Every structure is written in structure tokens, then in C-alpha cells.
C-alpha atoms as a printed R data frame, in Angstrom:
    type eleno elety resid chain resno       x      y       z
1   ATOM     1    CA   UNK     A     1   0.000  0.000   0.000
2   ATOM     2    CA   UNK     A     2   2.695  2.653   0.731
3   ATOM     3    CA   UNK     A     3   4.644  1.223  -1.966
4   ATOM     4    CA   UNK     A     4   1.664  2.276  -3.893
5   ATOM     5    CA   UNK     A     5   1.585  5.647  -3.202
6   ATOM     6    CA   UNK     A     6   5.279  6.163  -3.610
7   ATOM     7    CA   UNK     A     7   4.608  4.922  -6.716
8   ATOM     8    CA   UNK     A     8   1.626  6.962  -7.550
9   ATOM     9    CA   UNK     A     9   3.248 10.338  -5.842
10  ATOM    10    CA   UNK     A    10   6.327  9.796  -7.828
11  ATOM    11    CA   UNK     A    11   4.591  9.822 -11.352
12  ATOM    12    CA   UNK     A    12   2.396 12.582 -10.845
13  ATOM    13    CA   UNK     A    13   5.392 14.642  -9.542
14  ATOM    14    CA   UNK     A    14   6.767 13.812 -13.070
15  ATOM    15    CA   UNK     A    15   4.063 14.227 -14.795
16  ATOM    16    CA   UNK     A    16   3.655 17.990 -13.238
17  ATOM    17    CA   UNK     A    17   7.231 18.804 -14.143
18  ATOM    18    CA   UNK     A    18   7.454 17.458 -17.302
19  ATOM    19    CA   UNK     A    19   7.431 19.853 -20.642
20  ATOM    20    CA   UNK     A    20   5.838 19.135 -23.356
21  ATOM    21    CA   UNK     A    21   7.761 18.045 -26.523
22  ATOM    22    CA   UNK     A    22   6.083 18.589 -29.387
23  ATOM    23    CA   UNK     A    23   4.890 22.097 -30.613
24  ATOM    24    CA   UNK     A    24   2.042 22.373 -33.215
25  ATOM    25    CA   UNK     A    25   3.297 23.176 -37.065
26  ATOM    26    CA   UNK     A    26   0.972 26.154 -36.624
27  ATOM    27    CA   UNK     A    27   2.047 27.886 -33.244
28  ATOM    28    CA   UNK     A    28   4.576 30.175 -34.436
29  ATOM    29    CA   UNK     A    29   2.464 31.150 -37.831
30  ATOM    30    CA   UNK     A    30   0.019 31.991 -35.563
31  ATOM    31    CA   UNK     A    31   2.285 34.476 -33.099
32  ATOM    32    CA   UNK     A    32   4.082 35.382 -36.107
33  ATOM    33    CA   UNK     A    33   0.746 36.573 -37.424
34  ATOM    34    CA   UNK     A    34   0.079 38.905 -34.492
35  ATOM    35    CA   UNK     A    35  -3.591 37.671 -34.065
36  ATOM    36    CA   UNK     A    36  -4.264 37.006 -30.916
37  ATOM    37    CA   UNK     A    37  -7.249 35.234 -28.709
38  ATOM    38    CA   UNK     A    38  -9.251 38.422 -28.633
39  ATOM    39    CA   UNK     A    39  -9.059 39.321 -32.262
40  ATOM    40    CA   UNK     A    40 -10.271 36.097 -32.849
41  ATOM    41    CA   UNK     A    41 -13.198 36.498 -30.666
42  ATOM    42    CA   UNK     A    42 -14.522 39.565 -32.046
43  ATOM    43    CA   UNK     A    43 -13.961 38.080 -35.184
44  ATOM    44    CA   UNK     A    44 -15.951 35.104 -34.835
45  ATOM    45    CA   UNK     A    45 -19.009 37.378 -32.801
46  ATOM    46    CA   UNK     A    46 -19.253 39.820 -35.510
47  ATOM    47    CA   UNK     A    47 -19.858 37.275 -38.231
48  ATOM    48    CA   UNK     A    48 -22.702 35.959 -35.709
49  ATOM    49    CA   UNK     A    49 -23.880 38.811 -34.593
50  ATOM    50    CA   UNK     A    50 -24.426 39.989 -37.901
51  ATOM    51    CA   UNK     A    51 -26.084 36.780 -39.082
52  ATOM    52    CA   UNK     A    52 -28.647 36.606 -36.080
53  ATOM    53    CA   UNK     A    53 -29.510 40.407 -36.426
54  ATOM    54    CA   UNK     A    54 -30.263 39.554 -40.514
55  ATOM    55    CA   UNK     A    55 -27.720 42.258 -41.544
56  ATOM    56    CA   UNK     A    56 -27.643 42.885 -45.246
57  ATOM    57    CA   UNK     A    57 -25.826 40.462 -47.010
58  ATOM    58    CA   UNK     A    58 -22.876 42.576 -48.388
59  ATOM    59    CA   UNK     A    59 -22.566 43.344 -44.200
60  ATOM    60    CA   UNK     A    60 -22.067 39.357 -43.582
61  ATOM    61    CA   UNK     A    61 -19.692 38.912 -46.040
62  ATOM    62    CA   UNK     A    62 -17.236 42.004 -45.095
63  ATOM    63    CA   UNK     A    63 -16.868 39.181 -42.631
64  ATOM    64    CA   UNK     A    64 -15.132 36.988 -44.611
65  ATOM    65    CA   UNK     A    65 -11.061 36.788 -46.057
66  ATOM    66    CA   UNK     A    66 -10.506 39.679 -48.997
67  ATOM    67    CA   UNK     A    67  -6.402 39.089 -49.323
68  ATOM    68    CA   UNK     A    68  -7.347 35.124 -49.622
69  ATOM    69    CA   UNK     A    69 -10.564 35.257 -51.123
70  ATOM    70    CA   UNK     A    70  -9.865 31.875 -52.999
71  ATOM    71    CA   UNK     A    71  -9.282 30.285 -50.175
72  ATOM    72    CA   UNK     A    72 -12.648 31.083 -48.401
73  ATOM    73    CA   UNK     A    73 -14.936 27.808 -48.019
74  ATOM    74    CA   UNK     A    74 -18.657 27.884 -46.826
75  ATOM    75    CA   UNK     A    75 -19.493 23.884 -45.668
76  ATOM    76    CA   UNK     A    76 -22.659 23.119 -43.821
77  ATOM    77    CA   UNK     A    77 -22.093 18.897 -42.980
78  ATOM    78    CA   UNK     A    78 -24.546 16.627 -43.941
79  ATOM    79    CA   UNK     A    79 -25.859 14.603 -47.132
80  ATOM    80    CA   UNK     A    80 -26.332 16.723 -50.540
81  ATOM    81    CA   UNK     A    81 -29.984 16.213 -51.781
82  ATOM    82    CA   UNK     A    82 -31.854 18.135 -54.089
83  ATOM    83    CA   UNK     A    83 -34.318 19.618 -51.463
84  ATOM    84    CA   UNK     A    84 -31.698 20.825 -49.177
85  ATOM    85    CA   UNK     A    85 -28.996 22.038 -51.705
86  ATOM    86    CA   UNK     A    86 -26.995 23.855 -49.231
87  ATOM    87    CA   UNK     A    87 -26.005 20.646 -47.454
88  ATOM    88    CA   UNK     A    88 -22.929 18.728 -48.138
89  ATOM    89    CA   UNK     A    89 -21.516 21.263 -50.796
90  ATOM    90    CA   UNK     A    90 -18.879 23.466 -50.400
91  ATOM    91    CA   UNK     A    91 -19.770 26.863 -51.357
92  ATOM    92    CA   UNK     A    92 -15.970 28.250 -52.554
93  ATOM    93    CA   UNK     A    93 -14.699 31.857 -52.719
94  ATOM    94    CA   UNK     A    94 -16.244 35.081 -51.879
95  ATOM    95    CA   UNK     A    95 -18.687 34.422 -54.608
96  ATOM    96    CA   UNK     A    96 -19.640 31.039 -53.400
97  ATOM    97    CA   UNK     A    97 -20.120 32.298 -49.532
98  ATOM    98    CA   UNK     A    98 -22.584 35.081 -51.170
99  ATOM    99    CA   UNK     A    99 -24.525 31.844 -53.193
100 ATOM   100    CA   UNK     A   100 -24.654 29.752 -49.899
101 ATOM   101    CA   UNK     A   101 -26.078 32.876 -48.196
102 ATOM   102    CA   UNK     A   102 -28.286 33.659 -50.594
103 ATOM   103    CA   UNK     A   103 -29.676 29.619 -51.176
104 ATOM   104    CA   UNK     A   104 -30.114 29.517 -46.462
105 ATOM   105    CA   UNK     A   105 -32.390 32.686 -47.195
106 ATOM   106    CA   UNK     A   106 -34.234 31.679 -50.103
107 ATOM   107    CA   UNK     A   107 -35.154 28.468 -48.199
108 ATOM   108    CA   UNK     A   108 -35.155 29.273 -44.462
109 ATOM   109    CA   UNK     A   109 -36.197 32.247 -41.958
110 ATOM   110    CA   UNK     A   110 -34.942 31.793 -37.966
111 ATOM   111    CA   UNK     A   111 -36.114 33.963 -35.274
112 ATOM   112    CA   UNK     A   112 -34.248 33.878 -31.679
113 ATOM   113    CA   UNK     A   113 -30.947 33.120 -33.106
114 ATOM   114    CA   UNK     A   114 -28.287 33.420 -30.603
115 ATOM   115    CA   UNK     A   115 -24.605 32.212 -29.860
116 ATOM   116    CA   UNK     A   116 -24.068 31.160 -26.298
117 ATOM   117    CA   UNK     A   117 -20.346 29.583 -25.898
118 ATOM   118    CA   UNK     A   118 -17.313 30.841 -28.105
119 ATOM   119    CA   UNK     A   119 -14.180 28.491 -27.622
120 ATOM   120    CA   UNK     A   120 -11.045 29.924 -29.499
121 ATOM   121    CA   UNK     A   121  -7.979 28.149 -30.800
122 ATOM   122    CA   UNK     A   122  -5.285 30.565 -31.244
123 ATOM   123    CA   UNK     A   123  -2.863 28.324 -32.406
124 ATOM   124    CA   UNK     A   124  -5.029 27.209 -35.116
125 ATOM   125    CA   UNK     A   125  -6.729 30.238 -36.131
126 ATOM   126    CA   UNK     A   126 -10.200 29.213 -35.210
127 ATOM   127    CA   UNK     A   127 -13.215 29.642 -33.054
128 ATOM   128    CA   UNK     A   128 -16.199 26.993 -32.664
129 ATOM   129    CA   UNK     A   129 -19.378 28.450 -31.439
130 ATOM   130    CA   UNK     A   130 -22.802 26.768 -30.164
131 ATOM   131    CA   UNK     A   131 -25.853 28.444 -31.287
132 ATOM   132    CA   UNK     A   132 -29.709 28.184 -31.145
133 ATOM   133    CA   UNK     A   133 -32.121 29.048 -33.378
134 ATOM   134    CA   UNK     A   134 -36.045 27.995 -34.587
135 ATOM   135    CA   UNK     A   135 -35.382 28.044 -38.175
136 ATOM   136    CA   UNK     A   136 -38.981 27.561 -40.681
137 ATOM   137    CA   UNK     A   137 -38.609 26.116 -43.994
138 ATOM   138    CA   UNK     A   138 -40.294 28.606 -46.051
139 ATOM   139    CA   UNK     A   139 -41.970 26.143 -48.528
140 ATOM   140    CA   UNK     A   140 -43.653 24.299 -45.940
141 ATOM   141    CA   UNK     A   141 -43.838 26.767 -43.413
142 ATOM   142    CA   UNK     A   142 -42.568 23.726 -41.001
143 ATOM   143    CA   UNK     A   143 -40.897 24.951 -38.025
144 ATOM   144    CA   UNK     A   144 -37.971 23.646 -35.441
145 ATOM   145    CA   UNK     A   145 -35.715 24.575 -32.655
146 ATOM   146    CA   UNK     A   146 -32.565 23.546 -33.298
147 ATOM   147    CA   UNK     A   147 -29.038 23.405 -31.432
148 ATOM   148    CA   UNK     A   148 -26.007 23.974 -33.792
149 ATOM   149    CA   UNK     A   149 -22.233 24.680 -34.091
150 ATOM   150    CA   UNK     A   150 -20.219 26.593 -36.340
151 ATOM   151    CA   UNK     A   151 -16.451 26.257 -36.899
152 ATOM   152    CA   UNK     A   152 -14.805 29.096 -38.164
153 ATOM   153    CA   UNK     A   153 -11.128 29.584 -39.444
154 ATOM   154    CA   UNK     A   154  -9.388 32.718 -39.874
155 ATOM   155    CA   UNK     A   155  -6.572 34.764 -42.022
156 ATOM   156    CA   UNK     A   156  -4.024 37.071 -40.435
157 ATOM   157    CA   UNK     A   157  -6.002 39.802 -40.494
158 ATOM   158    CA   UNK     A   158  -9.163 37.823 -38.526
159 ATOM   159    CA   UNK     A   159 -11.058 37.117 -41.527
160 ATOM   160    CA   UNK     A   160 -12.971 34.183 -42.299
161 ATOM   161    CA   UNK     A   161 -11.721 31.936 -44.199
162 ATOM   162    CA   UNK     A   162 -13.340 28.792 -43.425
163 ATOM   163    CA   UNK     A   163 -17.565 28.307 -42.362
164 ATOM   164    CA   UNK     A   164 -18.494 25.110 -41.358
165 ATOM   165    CA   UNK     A   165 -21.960 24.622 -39.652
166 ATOM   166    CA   UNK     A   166 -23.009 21.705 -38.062
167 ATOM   167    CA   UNK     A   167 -27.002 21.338 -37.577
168 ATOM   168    CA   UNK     A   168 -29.922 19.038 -37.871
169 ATOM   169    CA   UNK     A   169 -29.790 18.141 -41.492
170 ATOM   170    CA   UNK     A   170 -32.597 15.369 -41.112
171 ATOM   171    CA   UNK     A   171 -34.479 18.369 -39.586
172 ATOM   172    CA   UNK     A   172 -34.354 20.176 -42.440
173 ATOM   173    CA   UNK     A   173 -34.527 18.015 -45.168
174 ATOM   174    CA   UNK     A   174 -37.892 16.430 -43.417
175 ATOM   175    CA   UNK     A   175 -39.021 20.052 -43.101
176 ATOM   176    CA   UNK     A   176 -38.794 20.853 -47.038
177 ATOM   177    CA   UNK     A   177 -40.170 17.671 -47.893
178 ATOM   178    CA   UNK     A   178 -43.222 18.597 -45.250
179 ATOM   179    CA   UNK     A   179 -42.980 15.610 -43.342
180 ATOM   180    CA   UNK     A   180 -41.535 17.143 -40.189
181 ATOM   181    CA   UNK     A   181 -44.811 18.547 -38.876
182 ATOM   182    CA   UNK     A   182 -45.125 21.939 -36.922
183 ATOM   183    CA   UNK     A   183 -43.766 22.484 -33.704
């Protein structure tokens, strides 16, 4: 037994004093880059903020990369089908984050959209956020409340260069097929 504990007190000493020996490929791009973890931040809460206040379109996408505009890439996860064409595409470009835009507000309103926990990943450029939302597919006027999370990745300057959105695709696909039923 007190073998035991010498045995347990000794590792976690170590493990307390040890130093890591690795360092990410990206940690000195990113200090290099002077962007830091509150940059990022306002970055990522603009580009929401903007989106759940239903800003004008052209206001959304000031959002977004202009020095690496080709490597901008709008992605909401789940399977591409013909009623929810925004799903499991990527939208590429500044042009292709105005089409993917355009196609969520041809096809959907959401009231009470709002972003509750921000996580950022200085190192990697990138924030994930949780939102919540009760999104109606206009064709069906079929309604649901719905928990999601974007993933956003940034250039130097703390512009987006990367949109990913994960959501309830079966939601929405059963909502513009009008089998979802209202809330």
C-alpha cells in the first residue's frame, strides 16, 4: 500500500514537471501573425452577430477573407440532396459564400438566433461556437428549434476563411419535404 503511493506520488510529480515536446506546425504562424485570442473572438461574434440580427448580405460577407478570397470555403455537414442544396456542398470563394447565403435565405427564416459559448484556438486560427435558433422552412412553413455549431477559421487579419456549420440536417430536409410537422 505505501509502496503504492510512492509509486503513484512519484509519477504525478513527473508528470507535473514534465514539458511538453512537441509544438504544433501552426504555433509560431500563428504568433508570427500577431492575431491574438481576442481578435479572434470579435472576429468570430461579428460574423454571428451579424447573421442573427439579418444584416444585409454585403454586411455578412465584409466578414469573410478579402487578401485570400480563394481560399474562403462555406461547408454546412450533412448529405447533398436536391431539397436541401446547401447541405454537403462546399460553397468556394467570396462568390460562393454570397450563393450559400443567398440559397439559407431563399429556403429558411430563424427567429431567436443566438450564440451562447465561443471556444477559441489561437494556435489554429479558429473559433467553434454553439448556437440556437427555430429556423422555418419557407416552402412548408414547417418549423424547429434547433441546437447547432459553427467552426470558423481565420486569415491574419481575422477574416474568415473557413464556415463550417453543423445542424440538424434530417431536420431540415424532413421540413422541405413537409414531413416534419409543426412544432
Amino acid at each position: 500500500s505505501s509502496l503504492l503511493l510512492k509509486i503513484h506520488i512519484r509519477i504525478h510529480i513527473h508528470i507535473r514537471n514534465a514539458t511538453p515536446t512537441f509544438k504544433s506546425k501552426r504555433s509560431n504562424a500563428a504568433a508570427n501573425m500577431n492575431i491574438n485570442r481576442e481578435t479572434l473572438l470579435r472576429s468570430a461574434q461579428s460574423l454571428c452577430n451579424d447573421f442573427a440580427n439579418k444584416e444585409p448580405l454585403e454586411k455578412v460577407l465584409k466578414n469573410f477573407s478579402s487578401s485570400k478570397e480563394d481560399k474562403i470555403v462555406c461547408f454546412e455537414h450533412g448529405l447533398n440532396h436536391p431539397s436541401v442544396p446547401f447541405l454537403g456542398r462546399e460553397f468556394r470563394g467570396r462568390e460562393g459564400a454570397r450563393e450559400y447565403f443567398e440559397l439559407i435565405a431563399s429556403l429558411l427564416s430563424y427567429e431567436s438566433m443566438r450564440f451562447i459559448e465561443y471556444f477559441v484556438d489561437v494556435e489554429n486560427l479558429a473559433v467553434s461556437v454553439q448556437g440556437d435558433a427555430t429556423f422555418t422552412w419557407l416552402g412548408t412553413k414547417e418549423s424547429w428549434d434547433e441546437v447547432f455549431t459553427y467552426r470558423l477559421r481565420f486569415d491574419a487579419d481575422g477574416k474568415v476563411t473557413r464556415y463550417e456549420v453543423w445542424a440538424d440536417s434530417l431536420a431540415a430536409y424532413l421540413a422541405s419535404t413537409g414531413q416534419l410537422g409543426t412544432k
